[in-house]
Amino acid sequence: MEPVTELARHIEGVTLIDQHVHGCWLAAGDRARFENALNEANTEPLAEFDSGFDSQLGFAVRAHCAPVLGLPGHAAAEDYWERRSRHSEIELARLFLSSAGVGDWLVDTGVGSDVAGVAELEALSGNRAHEIVRLEEVAEQAAQAPGDYAATFGEILHRRAASAVGTKSVLAYRGGFDGDLTEPSAAEVARAASRWRDRGGVRLRDRVLLRFGLHQGLRLGLPLQLHVGFGDRDCDLYKANPLLLLDFLRRSGDTPIVLLHCYPYEREAGYLAQAFNNVYLDGGLSINHLGARGPAFIARLLEMAPFRKILYSSDGFGPAELHFLGTRLWRNGIHRVLRGFVDAGDWSEGDALRVVDLIARGNAARVYRLAAR
Ligand SMILES: [Zn+2]
């Protein structure tokens, strides 16, 4: 057995800030719901011959989540499902959330009505939770409200942001990053809002109003998260390449902009984090889906991006396993990578410890101005 080093001990014990996460399930579901939740990109039910368990994420669930449920690591898929089914989703949430070693959850509330909200995540985990406000949801609320669209958007955004720590845009899902992302004029906004309201004012895809929301988010000054890269196939992946944001970033001022997920554009995102003082990145979602290949991805995040610009997130949504697994795979991966740097004599162990703290929580606490616990 390898001796337990200070670095290994520190990585095991460090309390994380999960800077992008959604709610976990609260109500029971069948095995098909669970297996489909292990596939992000496919929007259809998995094919008859397929299983969500036969993937990097599925193997990681069996390896690392099975022991939390009292099973041996790598338990068979059938055994895992049988054991999981003995618990309610509330019990599973309490178990996995409290095992994650997370102190603060930053919750994007813009998706899913059947999952835990901010207060429920706080209660189930015993940790702190904070809201991230989705700009497209604010737009949809403004479209449904009476009065001038732009003024109403501003009022709703400021009211919701008063108790939130950041905003998020899913522009990647609503047409992508390519094309004009400058701020539209007041007249353009009024015309576009009137057209959209006439069509029902649901699911914003209007480019003018998406650009308006983005610039309102920038002006607010709270960190603005952007979905980048890997997601479901509703998003044209090639239009979610963050290099398409260059012009927007050049004019984005001081507001922190956080590029989420990033795969397979983590190198592009790392370059942007080096190129702009206000650009940050994380590897949430990707680390869970890459499973045993997570360390290679984490190593790529540590190529160009300055160490004070890298954040941690799980992007857990649905099964509470994902909120836990994100931290497990990140701890395993960062240890593997930094141990290699230290053993090769390229990094000192003291520097490795410091970088662990920055990514685990220091950077997020600074960017989101979270009070120390
Ligand atoms: Zn997400």
Short mmCIF file of N, CA and C in Angstrom, two decimals, residues 55-119:
data_model
loop_
_atom_site.label_atom_id
_atom_site.label_comp_id
_atom_site.label_asym_id
_atom_site.label_seq_id
_atom_site.Cartn_x
_atom_site.Cartn_y
_atom_site.Cartn_z
N SER A 55 -21.77 2.57 -19.25
CA SER A 55 -21.14 3.82 -19.70
C SER A 55 -20.14 4.19 -18.60
N GLN A 56 -19.27 5.15 -18.89
CA GLN A 56 -18.33 5.60 -17.85
C GLN A 56 -19.09 6.04 -16.60
N LEU A 57 -20.18 6.79 -16.79
CA LEU A 57 -20.94 7.25 -15.62
C LEU A 57 -21.58 6.08 -14.88
N GLY A 58 -22.14 5.13 -15.65
CA GLY A 58 -22.76 3.96 -15.02
C GLY A 58 -21.75 3.15 -14.21
N PHE A 59 -20.56 2.95 -14.77
CA PHE A 59 -19.51 2.22 -14.05
C PHE A 59 -19.10 2.99 -12.79
N ALA A 60 -19.04 4.33 -12.91
CA ALA A 60 -18.64 5.15 -11.75
C ALA A 60 -19.68 5.07 -10.64
N VAL A 61 -20.97 5.03 -11.02
CA VAL A 61 -22.03 4.87 -10.02
C VAL A 61 -21.82 3.56 -9.27
N ARG A 62 -21.58 2.46 -10.03
CA ARG A 62 -21.41 1.15 -9.39
C ARG A 62 -20.15 1.12 -8.52
N ALA A 63 -19.09 1.79 -8.98
CA ALA A 63 -17.84 1.76 -8.22
C ALA A 63 -17.92 2.60 -6.95
N HIS A 64 -18.47 3.81 -7.04
CA HIS A 64 -18.34 4.77 -5.95
C HIS A 64 -19.61 5.02 -5.16
N CYS A 65 -20.79 4.80 -5.78
CA CYS A 65 -22.05 5.04 -5.05
C CYS A 65 -22.51 3.78 -4.33
N ALA A 66 -22.18 2.61 -4.89
CA ALA A 66 -22.62 1.36 -4.25
C ALA A 66 -22.19 1.30 -2.78
N PRO A 67 -20.93 1.64 -2.43
CA PRO A 67 -20.54 1.57 -1.02
C PRO A 67 -21.35 2.49 -0.11
N VAL A 68 -21.84 3.62 -0.64
CA VAL A 68 -22.66 4.53 0.18
C VAL A 68 -23.97 3.82 0.57
N LEU A 69 -24.43 2.91 -0.29
CA LEU A 69 -25.66 2.16 -0.01
C LEU A 69 -25.36 0.82 0.68
N GLY A 70 -24.12 0.63 1.11
CA GLY A 70 -23.77 -0.58 1.86
C GLY A 70 -23.45 -1.77 0.97
N LEU A 71 -23.25 -1.55 -0.32
CA LEU A 71 -22.87 -2.63 -1.24
C LEU A 71 -21.37 -2.57 -1.49
N PRO A 72 -20.77 -3.68 -1.96
CA PRO A 72 -19.37 -3.59 -2.35
C PRO A 72 -19.21 -2.72 -3.60
N GLY A 73 -18.04 -2.11 -3.77
CA GLY A 73 -17.75 -1.36 -4.98
C GLY A 73 -17.92 -2.24 -6.20
N HIS A 74 -18.38 -1.68 -7.31
CA HIS A 74 -18.59 -2.40 -8.57
C HIS A 74 -19.74 -3.41 -8.49
N ALA A 75 -20.64 -3.23 -7.55
CA ALA A 75 -21.81 -4.11 -7.46
C ALA A 75 -22.50 -4.18 -8.83
N ALA A 76 -23.11 -5.32 -9.13
CA ALA A 76 -23.79 -5.48 -10.43
C ALA A 76 -24.94 -4.47 -10.53
N ALA A 77 -25.25 -4.10 -11.77
CA ALA A 77 -26.31 -3.11 -12.01
C ALA A 77 -27.62 -3.54 -11.36
N GLU A 78 -27.96 -4.82 -11.47
CA GLU A 78 -29.22 -5.33 -10.89
C GLU A 78 -29.21 -5.14 -9.37
N ASP A 79 -28.08 -5.48 -8.75
CA ASP A 79 -27.98 -5.34 -7.29
C ASP A 79 -28.06 -3.88 -6.88
N TYR A 80 -27.43 -3.02 -7.68
CA TYR A 80 -27.46 -1.60 -7.36
C TYR A 80 -28.90 -1.09 -7.41
N TRP A 81 -29.59 -1.43 -8.49
CA TRP A 81 -30.97 -0.95 -8.63
C TRP A 81 -31.85 -1.50 -7.51
N GLU A 82 -31.66 -2.77 -7.18
CA GLU A 82 -32.48 -3.39 -6.13
C GLU A 82 -32.25 -2.68 -4.78
N ARG A 83 -30.98 -2.40 -4.47
CA ARG A 83 -30.68 -1.75 -3.19
C ARG A 83 -31.19 -0.31 -3.17
N ARG A 84 -31.01 0.40 -4.28
CA ARG A 84 -31.49 1.78 -4.38
C ARG A 84 -33.00 1.85 -4.18
N SER A 85 -33.70 0.82 -4.72
CA SER A 85 -35.18 0.81 -4.68
C SER A 85 -35.73 0.62 -3.26
N ARG A 86 -34.87 0.19 -2.32
CA ARG A 86 -35.34 0.04 -0.94
C ARG A 86 -35.52 1.38 -0.25
N HIS A 87 -34.94 2.43 -0.85
CA HIS A 87 -34.99 3.77 -0.22
C HIS A 87 -35.90 4.71 -0.99
N SER A 88 -36.50 5.66 -0.28
CA SER A 88 -37.22 6.74 -0.97
C SER A 88 -36.19 7.72 -1.53
N GLU A 89 -36.61 8.56 -2.50
CA GLU A 89 -35.68 9.55 -3.06
C GLU A 89 -35.22 10.53 -1.97
N ILE A 90 -36.10 10.80 -1.01
CA ILE A 90 -35.74 11.71 0.09
C ILE A 90 -34.61 11.08 0.92
N GLU A 91 -34.75 9.78 1.22
CA GLU A 91 -33.69 9.09 1.98
C GLU A 91 -32.38 9.07 1.19
N LEU A 92 -32.48 8.80 -0.13
CA LEU A 92 -31.28 8.78 -0.97
C LEU A 92 -30.62 10.16 -0.99
N ALA A 93 -31.45 11.20 -1.07
CA ALA A 93 -30.91 12.56 -1.10
C ALA A 93 -30.16 12.86 0.20
N ARG A 94 -30.77 12.51 1.34
CA ARG A 94 -30.11 12.77 2.63
C ARG A 94 -28.76 12.06 2.68
N LEU A 95 -28.75 10.81 2.21
CA LEU A 95 -27.55 9.98 2.27
C LEU A 95 -26.44 10.53 1.37
N PHE A 96 -26.78 10.73 0.09
CA PHE A 96 -25.74 11.13 -0.87
C PHE A 96 -25.32 12.59 -0.67
N LEU A 97 -26.25 13.48 -0.39
CA LEU A 97 -25.88 14.89 -0.25
C LEU A 97 -24.98 15.08 0.97
N SER A 98 -25.33 14.39 2.06
CA SER A 98 -24.53 14.60 3.27
C SER A 98 -23.19 13.87 3.19
N SER A 99 -23.03 12.95 2.22
CA SER A 99 -21.75 12.25 2.04
C SER A 99 -20.83 12.98 1.07
N ALA A 100 -21.30 14.09 0.48
CA ALA A 100 -20.55 14.71 -0.62
C ALA A 100 -19.38 15.57 -0.14
N GLY A 101 -19.40 16.01 1.11
CA GLY A 101 -18.32 16.89 1.58
C GLY A 101 -18.41 18.27 0.94
N VAL A 102 -19.65 18.72 0.69
CA VAL A 102 -19.90 20.04 0.11
C VAL A 102 -20.42 20.95 1.23
N GLY A 103 -19.95 22.19 1.26
CA GLY A 103 -20.44 23.13 2.26
C GLY A 103 -21.51 24.07 1.72
N ASP A 104 -21.42 24.38 0.42
CA ASP A 104 -22.34 25.32 -0.22
C ASP A 104 -22.73 24.79 -1.60
N TRP A 105 -24.04 24.83 -1.88
CA TRP A 105 -24.56 24.45 -3.21
C TRP A 105 -25.07 25.72 -3.87
N LEU A 106 -24.64 25.99 -5.10
CA LEU A 106 -25.15 27.14 -5.87
C LEU A 106 -26.12 26.58 -6.90
N VAL A 107 -27.42 26.83 -6.66
CA VAL A 107 -28.47 26.08 -7.33
C VAL A 107 -29.10 26.86 -8.48
N ASP A 108 -28.99 26.32 -9.69
CA ASP A 108 -29.69 26.86 -10.86
C ASP A 108 -31.12 26.32 -10.80
N THR A 109 -32.07 27.22 -10.51
CA THR A 109 -33.45 26.80 -10.28
C THR A 109 -34.28 26.83 -11.55
N GLY A 110 -33.63 27.09 -12.69
CA GLY A 110 -34.39 27.29 -13.93
C GLY A 110 -34.85 26.03 -14.62
N VAL A 111 -34.62 24.86 -14.05
CA VAL A 111 -35.00 23.63 -14.74
C VAL A 111 -35.64 22.65 -13.77
N GLY A 112 -36.73 22.00 -14.21
CA GLY A 112 -37.34 20.93 -13.43
C GLY A 112 -38.22 21.42 -12.31
N SER A 113 -39.50 21.06 -12.34
CA SER A 113 -40.41 21.46 -11.27
C SER A 113 -40.56 20.33 -10.26
N ASP A 114 -40.05 19.14 -10.62
CA ASP A 114 -40.23 17.96 -9.76
C ASP A 114 -38.96 17.63 -8.98
N VAL A 115 -38.07 18.62 -8.82
CA VAL A 115 -36.83 18.39 -8.08
C VAL A 115 -36.75 19.36 -6.90
N ALA A 116 -35.81 19.10 -6.01
CA ALA A 116 -35.66 19.93 -4.81
C ALA A 116 -35.30 21.37 -5.19
N GLY A 117 -35.87 22.33 -4.48
CA GLY A 117 -35.50 23.74 -4.64
C GLY A 117 -34.37 24.10 -3.68
N VAL A 118 -34.05 25.39 -3.60
CA VAL A 118 -32.92 25.84 -2.79
C VAL A 118 -33.10 25.45 -1.32
N ALA A 119 -34.28 25.76 -0.76
CA ALA A 119 -34.51 25.48 0.67
C ALA A 119 -34.51 23.98 0.93
#
